[in-house]
PDB file of N, CA and C in Angstrom:
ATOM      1  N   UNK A  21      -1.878  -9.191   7.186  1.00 76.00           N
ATOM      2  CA  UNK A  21      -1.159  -8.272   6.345  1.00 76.00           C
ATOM      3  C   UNK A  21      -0.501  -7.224   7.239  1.00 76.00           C
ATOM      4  N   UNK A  22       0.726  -6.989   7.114  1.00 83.00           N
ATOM      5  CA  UNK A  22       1.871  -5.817   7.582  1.00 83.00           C
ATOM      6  C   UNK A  22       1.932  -4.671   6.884  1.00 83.00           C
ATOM      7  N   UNK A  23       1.349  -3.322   7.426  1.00 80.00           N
ATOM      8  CA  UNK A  23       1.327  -2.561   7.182  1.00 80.00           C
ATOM      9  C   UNK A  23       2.867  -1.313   7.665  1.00 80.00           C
ATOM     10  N   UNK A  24       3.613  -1.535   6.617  1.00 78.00           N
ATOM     11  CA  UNK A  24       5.157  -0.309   7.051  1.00 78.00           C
ATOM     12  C   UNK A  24       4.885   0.963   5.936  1.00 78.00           C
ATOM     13  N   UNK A  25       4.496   2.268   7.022  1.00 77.00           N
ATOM     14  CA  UNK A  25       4.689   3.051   6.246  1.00 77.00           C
ATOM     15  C   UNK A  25       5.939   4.361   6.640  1.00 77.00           C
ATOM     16  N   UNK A  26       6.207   4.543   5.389  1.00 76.00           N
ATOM     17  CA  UNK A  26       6.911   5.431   5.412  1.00 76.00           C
ATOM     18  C   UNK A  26       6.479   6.872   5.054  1.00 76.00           C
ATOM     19  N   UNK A  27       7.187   7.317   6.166  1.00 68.00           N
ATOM     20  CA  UNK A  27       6.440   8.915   6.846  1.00 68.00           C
ATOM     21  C   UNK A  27       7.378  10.185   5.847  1.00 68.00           C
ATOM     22  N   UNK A  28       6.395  10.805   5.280  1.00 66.00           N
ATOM     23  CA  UNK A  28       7.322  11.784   4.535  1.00 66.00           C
ATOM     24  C   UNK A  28       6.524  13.198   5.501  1.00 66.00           C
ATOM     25  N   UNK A  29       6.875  14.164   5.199  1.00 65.00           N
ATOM     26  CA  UNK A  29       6.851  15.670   6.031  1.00 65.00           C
ATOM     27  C   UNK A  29       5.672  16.487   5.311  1.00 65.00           C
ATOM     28  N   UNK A  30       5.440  15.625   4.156  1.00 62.00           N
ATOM     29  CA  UNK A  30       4.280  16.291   3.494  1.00 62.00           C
ATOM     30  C   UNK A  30       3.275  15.185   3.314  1.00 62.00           C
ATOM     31  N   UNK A  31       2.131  15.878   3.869  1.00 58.00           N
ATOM     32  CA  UNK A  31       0.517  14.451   4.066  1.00 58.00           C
ATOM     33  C   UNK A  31      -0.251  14.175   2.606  1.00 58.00           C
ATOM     34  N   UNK A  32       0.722  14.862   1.760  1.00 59.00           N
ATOM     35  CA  UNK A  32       0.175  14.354  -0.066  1.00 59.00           C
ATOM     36  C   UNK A  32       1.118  13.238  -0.252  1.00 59.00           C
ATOM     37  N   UNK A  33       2.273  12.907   0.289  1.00 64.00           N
ATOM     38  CA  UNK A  33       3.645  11.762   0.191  1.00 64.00           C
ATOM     39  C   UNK A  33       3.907  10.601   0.854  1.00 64.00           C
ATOM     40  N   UNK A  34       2.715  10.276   1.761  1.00 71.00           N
ATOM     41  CA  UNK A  34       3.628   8.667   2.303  1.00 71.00           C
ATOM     42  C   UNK A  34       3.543   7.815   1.625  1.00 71.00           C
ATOM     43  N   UNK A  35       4.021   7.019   1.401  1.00 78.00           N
ATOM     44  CA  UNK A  35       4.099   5.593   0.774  1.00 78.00           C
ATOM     45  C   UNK A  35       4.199   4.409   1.921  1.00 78.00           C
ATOM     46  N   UNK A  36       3.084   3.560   1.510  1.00 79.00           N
ATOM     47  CA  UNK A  36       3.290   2.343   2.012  1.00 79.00           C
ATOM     48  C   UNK A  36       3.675   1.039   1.616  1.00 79.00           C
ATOM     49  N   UNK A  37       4.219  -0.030   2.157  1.00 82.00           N
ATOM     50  CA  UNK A  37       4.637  -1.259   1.876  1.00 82.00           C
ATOM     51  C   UNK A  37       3.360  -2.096   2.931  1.00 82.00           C
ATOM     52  N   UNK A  38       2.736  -2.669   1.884  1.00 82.00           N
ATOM     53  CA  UNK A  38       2.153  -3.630   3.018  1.00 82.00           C
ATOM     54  C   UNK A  38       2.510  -5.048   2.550  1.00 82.00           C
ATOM     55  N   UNK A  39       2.743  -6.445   3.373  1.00 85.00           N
ATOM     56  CA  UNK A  39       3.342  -7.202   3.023  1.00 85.00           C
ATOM     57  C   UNK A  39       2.552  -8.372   3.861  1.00 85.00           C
ATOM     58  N   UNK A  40       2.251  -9.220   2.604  1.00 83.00           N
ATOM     59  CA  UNK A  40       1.647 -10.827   2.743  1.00 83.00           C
ATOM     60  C   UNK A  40       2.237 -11.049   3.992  1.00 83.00           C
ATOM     61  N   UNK A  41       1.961 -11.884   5.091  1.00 84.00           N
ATOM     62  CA  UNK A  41       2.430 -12.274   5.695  1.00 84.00           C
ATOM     63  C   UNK A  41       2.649 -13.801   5.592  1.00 84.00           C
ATOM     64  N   UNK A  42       2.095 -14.182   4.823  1.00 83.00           N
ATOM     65  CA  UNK A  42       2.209 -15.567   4.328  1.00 83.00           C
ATOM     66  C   UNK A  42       2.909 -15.983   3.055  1.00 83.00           C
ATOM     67  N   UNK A  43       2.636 -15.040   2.224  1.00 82.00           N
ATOM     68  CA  UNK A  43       3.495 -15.141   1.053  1.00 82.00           C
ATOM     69  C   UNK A  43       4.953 -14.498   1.201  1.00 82.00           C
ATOM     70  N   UNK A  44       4.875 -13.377   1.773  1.00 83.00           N
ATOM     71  CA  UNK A  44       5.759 -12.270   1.625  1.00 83.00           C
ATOM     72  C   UNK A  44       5.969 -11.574   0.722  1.00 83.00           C
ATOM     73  N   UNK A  45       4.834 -11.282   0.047  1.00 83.00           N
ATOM     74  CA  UNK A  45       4.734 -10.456  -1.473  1.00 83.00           C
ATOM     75  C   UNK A  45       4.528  -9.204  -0.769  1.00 83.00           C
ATOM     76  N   UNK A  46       5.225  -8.028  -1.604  1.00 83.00           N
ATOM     77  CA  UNK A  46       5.040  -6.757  -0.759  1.00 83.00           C
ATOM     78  C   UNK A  46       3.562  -5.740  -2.148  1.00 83.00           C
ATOM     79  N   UNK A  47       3.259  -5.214  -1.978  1.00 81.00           N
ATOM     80  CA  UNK A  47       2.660  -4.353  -2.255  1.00 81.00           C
ATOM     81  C   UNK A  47       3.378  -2.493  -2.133  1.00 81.00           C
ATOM     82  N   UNK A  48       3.670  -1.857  -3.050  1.00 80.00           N
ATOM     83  CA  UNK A  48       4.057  -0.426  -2.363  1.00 80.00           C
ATOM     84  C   UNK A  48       2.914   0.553  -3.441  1.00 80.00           C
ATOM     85  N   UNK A  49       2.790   1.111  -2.133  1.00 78.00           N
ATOM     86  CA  UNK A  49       1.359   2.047  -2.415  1.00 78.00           C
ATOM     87  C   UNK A  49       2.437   3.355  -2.563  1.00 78.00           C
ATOM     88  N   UNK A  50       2.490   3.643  -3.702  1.00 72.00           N
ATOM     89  CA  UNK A  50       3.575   5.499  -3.949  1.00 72.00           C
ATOM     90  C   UNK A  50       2.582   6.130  -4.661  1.00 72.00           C
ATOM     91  N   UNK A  51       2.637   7.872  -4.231  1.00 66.00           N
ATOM     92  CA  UNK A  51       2.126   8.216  -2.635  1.00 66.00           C
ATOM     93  C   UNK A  51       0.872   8.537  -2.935  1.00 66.00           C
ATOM     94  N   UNK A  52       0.711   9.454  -2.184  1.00 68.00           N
ATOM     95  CA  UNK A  52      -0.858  10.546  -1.909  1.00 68.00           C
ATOM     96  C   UNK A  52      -2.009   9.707  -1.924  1.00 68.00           C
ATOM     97  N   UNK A  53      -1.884   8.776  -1.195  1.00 68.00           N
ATOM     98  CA  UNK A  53      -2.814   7.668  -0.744  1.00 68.00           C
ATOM     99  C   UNK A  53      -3.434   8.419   0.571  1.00 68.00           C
ATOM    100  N   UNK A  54      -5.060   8.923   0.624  1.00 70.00           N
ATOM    101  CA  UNK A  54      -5.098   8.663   2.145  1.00 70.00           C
ATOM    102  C   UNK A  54      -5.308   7.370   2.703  1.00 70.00           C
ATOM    103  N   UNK A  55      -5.287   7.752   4.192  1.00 72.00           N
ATOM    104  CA  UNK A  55      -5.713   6.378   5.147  1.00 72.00           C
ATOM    105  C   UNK A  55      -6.920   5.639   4.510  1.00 72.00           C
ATOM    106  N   UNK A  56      -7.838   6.424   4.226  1.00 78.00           N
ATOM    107  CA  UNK A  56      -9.288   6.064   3.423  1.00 78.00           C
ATOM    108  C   UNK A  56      -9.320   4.786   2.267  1.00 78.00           C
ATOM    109  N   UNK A  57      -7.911   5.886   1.230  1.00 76.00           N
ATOM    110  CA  UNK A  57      -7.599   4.632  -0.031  1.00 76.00           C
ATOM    111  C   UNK A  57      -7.239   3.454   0.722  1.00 76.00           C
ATOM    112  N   UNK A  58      -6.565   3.309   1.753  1.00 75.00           N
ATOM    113  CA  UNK A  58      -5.133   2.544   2.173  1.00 75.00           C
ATOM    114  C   UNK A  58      -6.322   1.489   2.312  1.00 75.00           C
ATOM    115  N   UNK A  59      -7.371   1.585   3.105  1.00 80.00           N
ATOM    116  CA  UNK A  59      -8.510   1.073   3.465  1.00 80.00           C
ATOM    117  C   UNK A  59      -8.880   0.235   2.578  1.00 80.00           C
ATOM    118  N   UNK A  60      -9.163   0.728   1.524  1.00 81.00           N
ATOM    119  CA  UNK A  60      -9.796   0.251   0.434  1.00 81.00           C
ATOM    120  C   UNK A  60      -8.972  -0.632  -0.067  1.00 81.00           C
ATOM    121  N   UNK A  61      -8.024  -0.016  -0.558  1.00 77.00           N
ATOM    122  CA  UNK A  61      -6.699  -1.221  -1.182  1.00 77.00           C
ATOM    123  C   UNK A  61      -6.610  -2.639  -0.214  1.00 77.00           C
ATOM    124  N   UNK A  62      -6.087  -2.170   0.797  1.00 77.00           N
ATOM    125  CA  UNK A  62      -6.250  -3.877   2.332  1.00 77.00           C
ATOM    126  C   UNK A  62      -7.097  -4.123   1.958  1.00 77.00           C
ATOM    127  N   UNK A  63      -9.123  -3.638   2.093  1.00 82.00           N
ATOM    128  CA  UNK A  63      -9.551  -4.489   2.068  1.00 82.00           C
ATOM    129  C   UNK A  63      -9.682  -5.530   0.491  1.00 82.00           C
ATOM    130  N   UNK A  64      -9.873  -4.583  -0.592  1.00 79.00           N
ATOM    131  CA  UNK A  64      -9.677  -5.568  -1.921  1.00 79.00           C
ATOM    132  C   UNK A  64      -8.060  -6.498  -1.576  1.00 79.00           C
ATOM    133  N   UNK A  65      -7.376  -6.625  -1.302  1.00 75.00           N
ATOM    134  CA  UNK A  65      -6.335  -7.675  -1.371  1.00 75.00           C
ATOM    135  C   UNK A  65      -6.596  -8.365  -0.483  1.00 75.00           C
ATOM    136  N   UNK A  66      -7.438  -8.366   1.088  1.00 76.00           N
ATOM    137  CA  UNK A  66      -8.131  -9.639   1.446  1.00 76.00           C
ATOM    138  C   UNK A  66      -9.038 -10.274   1.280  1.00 76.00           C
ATOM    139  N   UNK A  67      -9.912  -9.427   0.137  1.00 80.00           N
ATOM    140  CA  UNK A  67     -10.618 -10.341  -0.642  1.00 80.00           C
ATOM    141  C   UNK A  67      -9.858 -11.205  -1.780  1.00 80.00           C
ATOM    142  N   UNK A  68      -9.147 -10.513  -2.402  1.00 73.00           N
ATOM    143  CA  UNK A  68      -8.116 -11.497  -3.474  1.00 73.00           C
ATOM    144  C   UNK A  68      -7.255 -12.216  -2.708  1.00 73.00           C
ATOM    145  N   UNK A  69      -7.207 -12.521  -1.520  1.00 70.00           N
ATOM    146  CA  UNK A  69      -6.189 -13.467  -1.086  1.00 70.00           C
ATOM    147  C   UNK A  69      -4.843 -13.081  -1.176  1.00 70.00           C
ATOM    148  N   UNK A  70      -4.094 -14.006  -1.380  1.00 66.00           N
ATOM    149  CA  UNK A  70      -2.705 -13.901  -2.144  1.00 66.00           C
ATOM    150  C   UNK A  70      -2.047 -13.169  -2.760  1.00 66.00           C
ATOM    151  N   UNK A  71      -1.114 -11.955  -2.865  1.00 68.00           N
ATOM    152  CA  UNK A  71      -1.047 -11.594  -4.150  1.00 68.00           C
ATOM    153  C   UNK A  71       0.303 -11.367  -4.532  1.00 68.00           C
ATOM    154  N   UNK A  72       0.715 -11.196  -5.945  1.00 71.00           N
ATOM    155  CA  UNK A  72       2.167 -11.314  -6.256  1.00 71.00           C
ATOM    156  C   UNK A  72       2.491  -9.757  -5.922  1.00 71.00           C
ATOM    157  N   UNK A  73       3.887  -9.621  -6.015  1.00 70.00           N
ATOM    158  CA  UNK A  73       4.872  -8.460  -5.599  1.00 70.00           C
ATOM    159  C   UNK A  73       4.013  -7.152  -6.855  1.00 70.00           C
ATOM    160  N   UNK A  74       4.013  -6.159  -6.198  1.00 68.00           N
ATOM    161  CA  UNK A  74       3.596  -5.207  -7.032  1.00 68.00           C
ATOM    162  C   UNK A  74       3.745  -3.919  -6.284  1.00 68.00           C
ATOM    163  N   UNK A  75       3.529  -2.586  -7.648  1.00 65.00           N
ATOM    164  CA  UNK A  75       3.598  -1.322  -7.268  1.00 65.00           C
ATOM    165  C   UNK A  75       2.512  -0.938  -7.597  1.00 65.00           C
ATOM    166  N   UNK A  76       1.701   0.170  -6.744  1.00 67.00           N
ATOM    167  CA  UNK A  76       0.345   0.891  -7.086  1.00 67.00           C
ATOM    168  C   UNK A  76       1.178   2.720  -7.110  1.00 67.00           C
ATOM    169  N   UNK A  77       1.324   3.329  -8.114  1.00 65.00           N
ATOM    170  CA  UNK A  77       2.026   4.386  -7.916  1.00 65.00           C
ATOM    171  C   UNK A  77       1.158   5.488  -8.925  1.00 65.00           C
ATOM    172  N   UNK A  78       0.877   6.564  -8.013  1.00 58.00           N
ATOM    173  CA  UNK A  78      -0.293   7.784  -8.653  1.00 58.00           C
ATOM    174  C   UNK A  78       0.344   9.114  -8.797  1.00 58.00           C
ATOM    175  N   UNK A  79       1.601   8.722  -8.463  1.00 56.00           N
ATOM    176  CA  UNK A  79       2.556  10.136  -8.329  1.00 56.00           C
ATOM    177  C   UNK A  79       2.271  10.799  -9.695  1.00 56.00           C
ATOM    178  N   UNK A  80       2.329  12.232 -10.013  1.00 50.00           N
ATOM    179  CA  UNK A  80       2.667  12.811 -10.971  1.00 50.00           C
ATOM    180  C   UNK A  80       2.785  14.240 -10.838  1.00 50.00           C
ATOM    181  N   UNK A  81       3.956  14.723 -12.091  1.00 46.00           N
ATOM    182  CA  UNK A  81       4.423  16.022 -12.244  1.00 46.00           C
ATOM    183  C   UNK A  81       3.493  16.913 -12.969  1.00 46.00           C
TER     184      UNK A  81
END
């Protein structure tokens, strides 16, 4: 799994794309994920294997 994240200026905002490398299904984690969640999320999707294109998004106003 490929982990691209994108760097925002505030450490409540990155968002990541991590992407199957076999499938090429992307995953985008939007934002205020720490490294910790990010952790957690990789490891549940290499336990599920495979997974289709999706958004995990916690943002709110």
């Amino acid at each position: 799994m490929k982990i691209y994240p994108i760097i925002s200026y505030s450490a409540d905002s990155n968002t990541y794309i991590l992407e199957d490398e076999e499938t090429k299904a992307v995953c985008i984690i939007d934002p205020g994920y720490t490294s910790e969640h990010l952790e957690r999320i990789i490891s549940v999707l290499n336990e599920i294997g495979k997974f289709q294109d999706f958004i995990i998004n916690i943002h709110h106003h």
